[in-house]
């Protein structure tokens, strides 16, 4: 009989308050708290089953990855970690994973990918095909989040829908991610404005290691609690006029950290700067209530309320821009099915 197939699907997320810099890289302990919005459309779908070949087999977007492929290596390292965390050696897995969004478009595929891998591998190993079955085996969502962060820090925020906080707390043992508000709390759109889809020259993981070298990093850390408080207030009140400027300050501050190390990490492109100016101009001169945030790349996430989106998209179309539409979404799903196809 063919082995059971476990299906884990996890969303990506866009950070409003950024995780940049680690207090302890080995333990994946972040230097500061972060806060994100879970995305609706940008998701990773991973199917897993016990492998008959005696070793892990990883397929990405339909193609088998060689064991030395950097992406496969990252997944294999995480599988080793998870197997050890479960405190017994686990059987090899056959893994098939794919993203619902294009690679290198500025959406954090490591967040959704590592979250889906964590949920799916643990489910498959423990033969638990639902959240309830996982809970019955003593595995909580918070535990999965804590494990997912070891694969990629931002992945721990992909265990819930809506708005999610990752608190650094006093140490690796007490750091934790948790849901702040469900998606129904505030319907926000995220229009991903594509400036370039070329792969980035410095990975986020490499970038994190340089943060402490920036003369701006300590001042950033001391100012963050105030920004976080203001962001929490704006989110609680669904107040975009308060949230928006904080989003922009936060993204530009993170890029200032990147730009002020030697050698600088330059993710931004000239077109990114032009769009920053354009978005601000539309807001100030035409009252278009749209704000940007930017991750470790040149593309802009344009945040607005649904009532503003048609006017934004019309302007983007007129300017010849390319974009992907997304918005606030739900958390991961887990299921089982031998022949089930993803919708
Ligand atoms: C800019 O989670 O990709 O997207 O923990 O080294 O895998 P690792 O880094 P990663 O860093 C994400 C950085 C960011 C900001 C954020 O998502 O908070």
Short mmCIF file of C-alpha atoms and ligand atoms in Angstrom, two decimals:
data_model
loop_
_atom_site.label_atom_id
_atom_site.label_comp_id
_atom_site.label_asym_id
_atom_site.label_seq_id
_atom_site.Cartn_x
_atom_site.Cartn_y
_atom_site.Cartn_z
CA UNK A 1 0.00 0.00 0.00
CA UNK A 2 1.27 3.48 -0.87
CA UNK A 3 2.27 5.53 2.19
CA UNK A 4 -0.10 8.21 3.46
CA UNK A 5 0.37 11.68 2.01
CA UNK A 6 0.30 14.65 4.37
CA UNK A 7 -0.55 18.08 3.02
CA UNK A 8 0.66 21.22 4.76
CA UNK A 9 0.00 24.66 3.38
CA UNK A 10 1.41 27.78 5.04
CA UNK A 11 1.11 31.48 4.22
CA UNK A 12 3.89 33.98 3.81
CA UNK A 13 3.81 37.16 5.86
CA UNK A 14 4.89 40.77 5.46
CA UNK A 15 6.63 42.32 8.46
CA UNK A 16 5.30 45.66 9.64
CA UNK A 17 7.91 45.77 12.43
CA UNK A 18 11.01 44.11 11.03
CA UNK A 19 13.15 41.28 12.32
CA UNK A 20 16.65 42.35 11.33
CA UNK A 21 19.62 41.23 13.42
CA UNK A 22 19.93 38.29 15.79
CA UNK A 23 20.91 38.39 19.46
CA UNK A 24 22.01 34.75 19.21
CA UNK A 25 22.37 33.38 15.69
CA UNK A 26 22.83 29.72 16.70
CA UNK A 27 19.61 29.79 18.71
CA UNK A 28 17.77 31.92 16.14
CA UNK A 29 17.02 34.46 18.85
CA UNK A 30 16.08 37.81 17.30
CA UNK A 31 17.54 41.10 18.48
CA UNK A 32 14.07 42.66 18.65
CA UNK A 33 10.34 42.01 18.57
CA UNK A 34 8.66 41.92 15.18
CA UNK A 35 5.08 42.11 13.95
CA UNK A 36 3.58 40.95 10.68
CA UNK A 37 0.48 40.58 8.58
CA UNK A 38 -0.19 37.10 7.22
CA UNK A 39 -0.77 37.02 3.44
CA UNK A 40 -3.80 35.47 1.75
CA UNK A 41 -2.47 34.37 -1.64
CA UNK A 42 1.27 33.92 -1.18
CA UNK A 43 1.49 30.42 0.24
CA UNK A 44 3.69 27.34 0.15
CA UNK A 45 2.03 23.97 -0.44
CA UNK A 46 4.01 20.95 0.70
CA UNK A 47 3.07 17.28 0.42
CA UNK A 48 5.03 14.74 2.40
CA UNK A 49 5.15 10.98 2.69
CA UNK A 50 7.55 8.40 4.00
CA UNK A 51 10.26 7.82 1.44
CA UNK A 52 10.97 4.32 0.20
CA UNK A 53 14.46 5.32 -0.97
CA UNK A 54 16.12 5.36 2.45
CA UNK A 55 16.96 9.09 2.30
CA UNK A 56 15.11 12.39 2.11
CA UNK A 57 14.01 13.36 -1.40
CA UNK A 58 13.07 16.96 -2.06
CA UNK A 59 11.16 18.18 -5.10
CA UNK A 60 10.64 21.92 -5.62
CA UNK A 61 8.22 23.20 -8.26
CA UNK A 62 8.08 19.71 -9.76
CA UNK A 63 11.86 19.22 -10.03
CA UNK A 64 14.00 16.93 -7.89
CA UNK A 65 16.66 18.97 -6.04
CA UNK A 66 20.21 17.65 -5.77
CA UNK A 67 21.30 17.15 -2.14
CA UNK A 68 23.94 19.89 -2.52
CA UNK A 69 21.41 22.47 -3.78
CA UNK A 70 21.46 25.35 -1.22
CA UNK A 71 17.67 25.27 -0.83
CA UNK A 72 17.70 21.49 -0.34
CA UNK A 73 20.54 21.87 2.19
CA UNK A 74 18.49 24.38 4.18
CA UNK A 75 15.52 22.01 4.22
CA UNK A 76 17.67 18.99 5.10
CA UNK A 77 19.28 20.88 8.01
CA UNK A 78 15.84 21.75 9.27
CA UNK A 79 14.62 18.15 8.97
CA UNK A 80 17.62 17.04 11.06
CA UNK A 81 16.78 19.67 13.65
CA UNK A 82 13.10 18.62 13.75
CA UNK A 83 13.93 14.95 14.01
CA UNK A 84 16.21 15.72 16.98
CA UNK A 85 13.54 17.94 18.55
CA UNK A 86 11.14 15.00 18.44
CA UNK A 87 13.80 13.09 20.37
CA UNK A 88 13.99 10.06 18.14
CA UNK A 89 15.43 9.46 14.74
CA UNK A 90 12.69 9.82 12.13
CA UNK A 91 12.22 8.05 8.82
CA UNK A 92 13.29 9.77 5.57
CA UNK A 93 10.62 11.75 3.75
CA UNK A 94 9.61 12.30 0.16
CA UNK A 95 8.77 16.00 -0.06
CA UNK A 96 7.11 17.89 -2.87
CA UNK A 97 6.86 21.62 -2.32
CA UNK A 98 5.69 24.55 -4.39
CA UNK A 99 4.86 28.22 -3.98
CA UNK A 100 1.70 29.90 -5.22
CA UNK A 101 3.79 32.98 -6.06
CA UNK A 102 6.81 33.50 -8.31
CA UNK A 103 10.26 32.96 -6.79
CA UNK A 104 12.43 35.99 -5.93
CA UNK A 105 9.55 38.43 -6.24
CA UNK A 106 10.13 39.90 -2.80
CA UNK A 107 7.75 37.64 -0.93
CA UNK A 108 9.42 35.74 1.87
CA UNK A 109 9.26 32.17 0.57
CA UNK A 110 11.45 30.97 3.43
CA UNK A 111 8.74 32.03 5.92
CA UNK A 112 5.96 30.04 4.21
CA UNK A 113 8.32 27.25 3.12
CA UNK A 114 9.81 26.58 6.54
CA UNK A 115 6.41 26.84 8.24
CA UNK A 116 4.89 24.29 5.80
CA UNK A 117 7.90 21.99 6.13
CA UNK A 118 7.78 22.09 9.93
CA UNK A 119 4.05 21.38 10.15
CA UNK A 120 4.13 18.71 7.42
CA UNK A 121 7.21 16.82 8.63
CA UNK A 122 6.01 16.68 12.23
CA UNK A 123 2.51 15.64 11.09
CA UNK A 124 3.90 12.91 8.83
CA UNK A 125 6.32 11.55 11.41
CA UNK A 126 3.71 11.54 14.18
CA UNK A 127 0.95 10.35 11.82
CA UNK A 128 -1.22 13.28 12.85
CA UNK A 129 -3.26 14.60 9.94
CA UNK A 130 -5.10 17.44 11.72
CA UNK A 131 -4.41 20.17 14.28
CA UNK A 132 -6.50 18.21 16.75
CA UNK A 133 -4.42 15.06 16.19
CA UNK A 134 -1.23 17.09 16.69
CA UNK A 135 -2.59 18.57 19.92
CA UNK A 136 -3.46 15.06 21.11
CA UNK A 137 0.16 14.10 20.53
CA UNK A 138 1.24 17.06 22.69
CA UNK A 139 2.28 19.35 19.81
CA UNK A 140 0.85 22.88 20.03
CA UNK A 141 0.90 25.53 17.33
CA UNK A 142 3.22 27.59 19.55
CA UNK A 143 5.63 24.65 19.66
CA UNK A 144 5.54 24.36 15.86
CA UNK A 145 6.16 28.11 15.57
CA UNK A 146 9.16 27.84 17.86
CA UNK A 147 10.54 24.97 15.76
CA UNK A 148 9.76 26.74 12.45
CA UNK A 149 11.85 29.74 13.51
CA UNK A 150 14.91 27.49 13.65
CA UNK A 151 14.51 26.97 9.90
CA UNK A 152 13.86 30.65 9.23
CA UNK A 153 13.06 33.27 11.87
CA UNK A 154 10.17 34.88 10.01
CA UNK A 155 8.54 31.42 9.57
CA UNK A 156 7.32 31.44 13.18
CA UNK A 157 4.94 34.30 12.31
CA UNK A 158 3.37 32.15 9.54
CA UNK A 159 1.69 29.78 12.01
CA UNK A 160 -1.33 32.08 12.40
CA UNK A 161 -3.54 34.25 10.23
CA UNK A 162 -4.18 37.96 10.72
CA UNK A 163 -1.64 40.05 12.62
CA UNK A 164 1.10 38.15 14.45
CA UNK A 165 3.77 39.18 16.97
CA UNK A 166 7.15 37.53 17.52
CA UNK A 167 8.46 38.57 20.92
CA UNK A 168 12.21 38.29 21.52
CA UNK A 169 11.66 38.17 25.32
CA UNK A 170 14.58 37.57 27.69
CA UNK A 171 16.19 34.66 25.85
CA UNK A 172 15.82 31.90 23.26
CA UNK A 173 13.81 29.77 25.68
CA UNK A 174 11.21 32.45 26.29
CA UNK A 175 10.97 34.00 22.79
CA UNK A 176 7.52 33.31 21.37
CA UNK A 177 5.21 34.07 18.47
CA UNK A 178 1.49 34.56 18.98
CA UNK A 179 -1.56 35.90 17.13
CA UNK A 180 -2.47 39.50 17.92
CA UNK A 181 -5.67 40.02 15.90
CA UNK A 182 -7.47 37.66 13.49
CA UNK A 183 -7.76 38.60 9.82
CA UNK A 184 -11.37 39.74 10.31
CA UNK A 185 -10.13 42.51 12.62
CA UNK A 186 -8.95 44.71 9.74
CA UNK A 187 -9.12 44.00 6.02
CA UNK A 188 -5.89 45.40 4.59
CA UNK A 189 -4.63 44.98 1.04
CA UNK A 190 -0.99 44.38 0.15
CA UNK A 191 -0.18 45.21 -3.46
CA UNK A 192 3.29 43.95 -4.22
CA UNK A 193 4.85 46.40 -6.65
CA UNK A 194 7.49 44.54 -8.64
CA UNK A 195 10.61 46.52 -9.37
CA UNK A 196 12.87 43.53 -10.01
CA UNK A 197 12.54 39.77 -9.73
CA UNK A 198 16.29 39.07 -10.01
CA UNK A 199 17.57 36.87 -7.15
CA UNK A 200 19.13 38.92 -4.37
CA UNK A 201 22.91 38.93 -4.04
CA UNK A 202 22.91 38.79 -0.23
CA UNK A 203 20.47 36.44 1.52
CA UNK A 204 18.50 37.67 4.53
CA UNK A 205 20.37 35.18 6.71
CA UNK A 206 23.73 36.65 5.64
CA UNK A 207 22.36 40.16 6.04
CA UNK A 208 21.22 39.55 9.62
CA UNK A 209 24.80 38.79 10.69
CA UNK A 210 25.94 42.32 9.73
CA UNK A 211 23.28 44.32 11.60
CA UNK A 212 25.34 44.82 14.76
CA UNK A 213 28.11 46.48 12.72
CA UNK A 214 25.87 49.38 11.80
CA UNK A 215 26.35 52.48 14.00
CA UNK A 216 22.58 52.91 13.69
CA UNK A 217 21.64 49.52 15.12
CA UNK A 218 21.78 50.32 18.86
CA UNK A 219 19.79 53.55 18.41
CA UNK A 220 17.27 51.50 16.39
CA UNK A 221 16.95 48.92 19.16
CA UNK A 222 16.38 51.58 21.79
CA UNK A 223 13.66 53.29 19.71
CA UNK A 224 11.77 50.16 18.71
CA UNK A 225 9.65 49.66 21.85
CA UNK A 226 8.08 53.09 21.29
CA UNK A 227 7.37 52.32 17.62
CA UNK A 228 5.95 48.92 18.56
CA UNK A 229 3.58 50.51 21.10
CA UNK A 230 2.37 53.02 18.53
CA UNK A 231 1.91 50.27 15.93
CA UNK A 232 -0.09 48.12 18.35
CA UNK A 233 -2.32 51.10 19.11
CA UNK A 234 -2.85 51.82 15.39
CA UNK A 235 -3.68 48.16 14.73
CA UNK A 236 -6.09 47.99 17.66
CA UNK A 237 -7.89 51.10 16.34
CA UNK A 238 -7.63 50.10 12.63
CA UNK A 239 -6.10 53.53 12.11
CA UNK A 240 -4.21 53.63 8.81
CA UNK A 241 -3.27 57.30 9.14
CA UNK A 242 -1.37 56.31 12.29
CA UNK A 243 -0.04 52.96 11.08
CA UNK A 244 1.12 54.06 7.62
CA UNK A 245 3.90 56.49 8.57
CA UNK A 246 5.20 53.93 11.10
CA UNK A 247 5.37 51.29 8.34
CA UNK A 248 7.42 53.58 6.15
CA UNK A 249 9.77 54.72 8.95
CA UNK A 250 10.34 51.11 9.92
CA UNK A 251 11.16 49.90 6.39
CA UNK A 252 13.49 52.82 5.72
CA UNK A 253 15.20 52.38 9.09
CA UNK A 254 15.88 48.70 8.35
CA UNK A 255 17.38 49.67 5.00
CA UNK A 256 19.48 52.35 6.74
CA UNK A 257 20.97 49.58 8.86
CA UNK A 258 21.71 47.57 5.72
CA UNK A 259 23.23 50.58 3.95
CA UNK A 260 25.41 51.65 6.86
CA UNK A 261 27.50 48.49 7.19
CA UNK A 262 30.81 47.98 5.38
CA UNK A 263 30.45 46.90 2.62
CA UNK A 264 26.87 48.16 2.42
CA UNK A 265 24.00 45.81 1.59
CA UNK A 266 22.08 47.56 -1.14
CA UNK A 267 18.77 45.86 -1.79
CA UNK A 268 17.09 49.04 -3.03
CA UNK A 269 17.18 50.01 -6.69
CA UNK A 270 16.80 53.50 -8.22
CA UNK A 271 13.23 52.57 -9.23
CA UNK A 272 12.46 51.73 -5.58
CA UNK A 273 13.37 55.31 -4.65
CA UNK A 274 11.28 56.70 -7.54
CA UNK A 275 8.26 54.71 -6.35
CA UNK A 276 8.75 55.91 -2.76
CA UNK A 277 8.59 59.49 -4.04
CA UNK A 278 5.58 58.68 -6.25
CA UNK A 279 3.58 56.98 -3.50
CA UNK A 280 4.16 59.91 -1.16
CA UNK A 281 3.20 62.35 -3.91
CA UNK A 282 -0.07 60.49 -4.65
CA UNK A 283 -0.81 60.56 -0.96
CA UNK A 284 0.00 64.21 -0.35
CA UNK A 285 -1.30 65.71 -3.58
CA UNK A 286 -4.18 63.39 -4.45
CA UNK A 287 -5.21 62.02 -1.06
CA UNK A 288 -4.48 58.38 -2.02
CA UNK A 289 -4.20 56.66 1.38
CA UNK A 290 -1.45 54.17 0.50
CA UNK A 291 1.75 53.46 2.44
CA UNK A 292 4.73 51.31 1.61
CA UNK A 293 6.87 48.80 3.40
CA UNK A 294 9.89 47.01 1.92
CA UNK A 295 11.55 43.72 2.86
CA UNK A 296 15.09 42.58 2.07
CA UNK A 297 14.72 43.37 -1.64
CA UNK A 298 13.86 46.20 -4.04
CA UNK A 299 10.09 45.57 -4.32
CA UNK A 300 7.49 47.61 -2.44
CA UNK A 301 4.52 46.26 -0.51
CA UNK A 302 1.78 48.88 -0.84
CA UNK A 303 -0.60 48.76 2.09
CA UNK A 304 -4.08 50.25 1.86
CA UNK A 305 -7.72 49.59 2.67
CA UNK A 306 -9.92 47.81 0.07
CA UNK A 307 -11.80 51.05 -0.74
CA UNK A 308 -8.54 52.64 -1.93
CA UNK A 309 -7.27 49.72 -3.98
CA UNK A 310 -9.10 50.36 -7.29
CA UNK A 311 -7.69 53.89 -7.45
CA UNK A 312 -4.21 52.60 -6.62
CA UNK A 313 -4.36 49.85 -9.28
CA UNK A 314 -5.61 52.32 -11.89
CA UNK A 315 -2.62 54.59 -11.22
CA UNK A 316 -0.19 51.65 -11.27
CA UNK A 317 -1.64 50.43 -14.60
CA UNK A 318 -1.32 53.90 -16.05
CA UNK A 319 2.31 54.04 -14.92
CA UNK A 320 3.01 50.67 -16.61
CA UNK A 321 3.85 48.97 -13.31
CA UNK A 322 3.78 45.25 -12.62
CA UNK A 323 2.25 44.01 -9.40
CA UNK A 324 0.75 41.09 -7.50
CA UNK A 325 -2.41 41.57 -5.46
CA UNK A 326 -2.51 40.17 -1.98
CA UNK A 327 -3.98 41.01 1.39
CA UNK A 328 -4.50 39.83 4.92
CA UNK A 329 -5.09 36.08 5.13
CA UNK A 330 -5.57 33.00 7.23
CA UNK A 331 -3.10 30.69 8.92
CA UNK A 332 -1.75 27.35 7.72
CA UNK A 333 -3.80 24.25 6.93
CA UNK A 334 -3.01 20.60 7.46
CA UNK A 335 -4.67 17.57 5.92
CA UNK A 336 -4.16 14.22 4.33
CA UNK A 337 -5.07 12.72 0.97
CA UNK A 338 -3.45 10.23 -1.32
CA UNK A 339 -4.67 11.68 -4.58
CA UNK A 340 -5.87 15.07 -3.52
CA UNK A 341 -4.79 17.86 -5.85
CA UNK A 342 -4.24 21.37 -4.57
CA UNK A 343 -7.05 23.71 -5.55
C1 LIG B 1 13.65 41.45 6.04
O1 LIG B 1 13.49 35.03 8.45
O2 LIG B 1 14.49 35.24 6.15
O3 LIG B 1 12.04 39.71 5.86
O4 LIG B 1 16.00 33.74 10.19
O5 LIG B 1 18.03 34.04 8.79
O6 LIG B 1 16.07 32.75 7.89
P1 LIG B 1 16.53 33.88 8.80
O7 LIG B 1 15.98 35.23 8.17
P2 LIG B 1 14.56 35.58 7.61
O8 LIG B 1 14.60 37.17 7.76
C2 LIG B 1 13.52 37.97 7.36
C3 LIG B 1 13.92 39.40 7.34
C4 LIG B 1 12.90 40.36 6.78
C5 LIG B 1 12.10 41.02 7.88
C6 LIG B 1 11.02 40.18 8.55
O9 LIG B 1 10.40 39.32 7.90
O10 LIG B 1 10.76 40.45 9.74
#
